Amino acid sequence: MRKPRKTLTTLLALFTAFSITACTTDKETSTSTASPEATKAAETAAPQSAAPVANANDPGWKSDTKPITFDWYLNFSWFPNKWGVDATSQYITKKTGVNINFIVPAGNENEKLNTMIASGKLPDFITLGWYEDAVKKMIEGNMVLPLNELAKQYDPYFIKVADPAKTSWYTQKDGNFYGYPNASSSSEDYKKYGQNFVSNQTFLVRKDMYEAIGKPDMRTQEGFLNALKAAKEKFPDVNGQPLIPLGLHEFGDLGNSSLLDAGQNGSMLQNFLAIPYEKDNKLYDRSTDPEFVSWLKTFRKANEMGLLAKDIFIDKRPQMEEKIAQGRYFAMLYQRSDLANQNISLYQKDPNKVYIAVDGPANAAKSPPTLAGPGISGWTVTLISKDVKDKARAIKFLSYLISEEGNKDLYLGEKGVSYDTINGKDQFKPEVLDLMNKDRAAFDKKYGSSYTFWMLMDTNMNLQWAPPSVEPIKQPEEWTKGKSKSFSQYDNIVPTGTSEEGIANTKIAQAWGKTLPKLLLAKTDAEFYQLFDKYQKDRKAAGLDKVQAYQQKEFESNTKKIAASAK
């Protein structure tokens, strides 16, 4: 699933021990703090260094630790952190010789990335959601290098530390794999760690308001509307600002991941309604499911009742975070990690004014939700550009980052600084853990551990070091346990690119992006159905049959691939 990532739905559901501080920049951000001397030294280092490491058991990065700076593009405008400011990134640079210059888009990520692709030149590393159309464009355009070939030539240690299930999943028809995922979980991981898996998908309410209106059952459409209405009547404003009865992820060109983003193969609302992805081994068109359509109509009714603030149609993540921090939302169909920092701040001021997870929209039978848990695709993939300044150093650094040593460094940081061996276990020092739980943004800037730099994080590996969750993170996290499912077989089945199916799917997705707000803003149910029926006709005319045939084929291929990797 996509993170609004991201979104996002299959943002993915793995933030069990960390949260990400989000912000935007006023201009395109190049985030490096290397001195001019260090940067110059890096740029003048041997262009393609060293012979391959002879022994695959030895970490290749140790063979060359001369200073070098890599440009690393992150396709997430909200990423706020700079390499070299905090103790962890300083430690990794001192250890490996590698400095990072992060490049972050100022506004629309797709526009920035498409411009770079059109230019024919990319930064050394690129990290983006696995679901992005740009992944296919870069691979088909020969703009990124096969990681298996780089490993074979320069660093066979990569093959030792890479997860074969993940490399197999990302192997293309040409036999090569070009990206490596973060936050990825295979079938084997489910057997080993499944009892600890949680989802990022939650229905949240402000605790004090929810309790003040009697903790209503919001699983039914009637109960849902009544609760929003009661909250608005009892709490018309929050510190002089109007209450926003319901919050959703931001609306984009392809829809809204809380309700349905057509760029993804699913949505939070559909998962809360436990709508199946398949029936009798055939993919099911979830977007036409009667329960889903009925709930969309309920959201339309909410708007008619004055319960959908105009803010939700225009606000982007920074504006939403500001309003979350003010406690202005009553309820939210939202990824819990995306408001974790703001929730911590609210908790520090008043534990009763935090957002907690409760049972949200449900189907008529009130079946338990089937929420997106960890999947084999993960959240993002990282690729190495054909323009990379040093192929050997790049693959060796990637090997380090995905290894247990690299993940431990990224999670715990430097021993004696952010962690120590306490009672026989490597764990955060008490004062470090206290800061992480109270002020994540300050923690990121000072220590930079706990996956502040999450690009190659292994969220299963980190379980051996992760401290127990504390409030207010714990309650929403715990609520998802037992409700999380793997939907890996449905990942990567949406056609992209310039193929006939890809063009058709793009037209359909964009049509949905325009239709969804109109459905919610429709004045009557009759207008709602008129708009919905028109969308159904438009998607058929755009080539829906071709898209669905493609998806069925890819789904069947995924099922076989997962079964093979599980043996």
PDB file of C-alpha atoms in Angstrom, residues 53 78 111 325 387 434:
ATOM      1  CA  VAL A  53      36.079  -7.937  -1.737  1.00  0.00           C
ATOM      2  CA  TRP A  78       7.988  16.431   4.782  1.00  0.00           C
ATOM      3  CA  GLU A 111       6.730  16.927 -10.238  1.00  0.00           C
ATOM      4  CA  ALA A 325      -1.270  19.707  17.838  1.00  0.00           C
ATOM      5  CA  ASP A 387      25.148   8.290 -12.448  1.00  0.00           C
ATOM      6  CA  ASP A 434      13.112   9.871  28.186  1.00  0.00           C
TER       7      ASP A 434
END
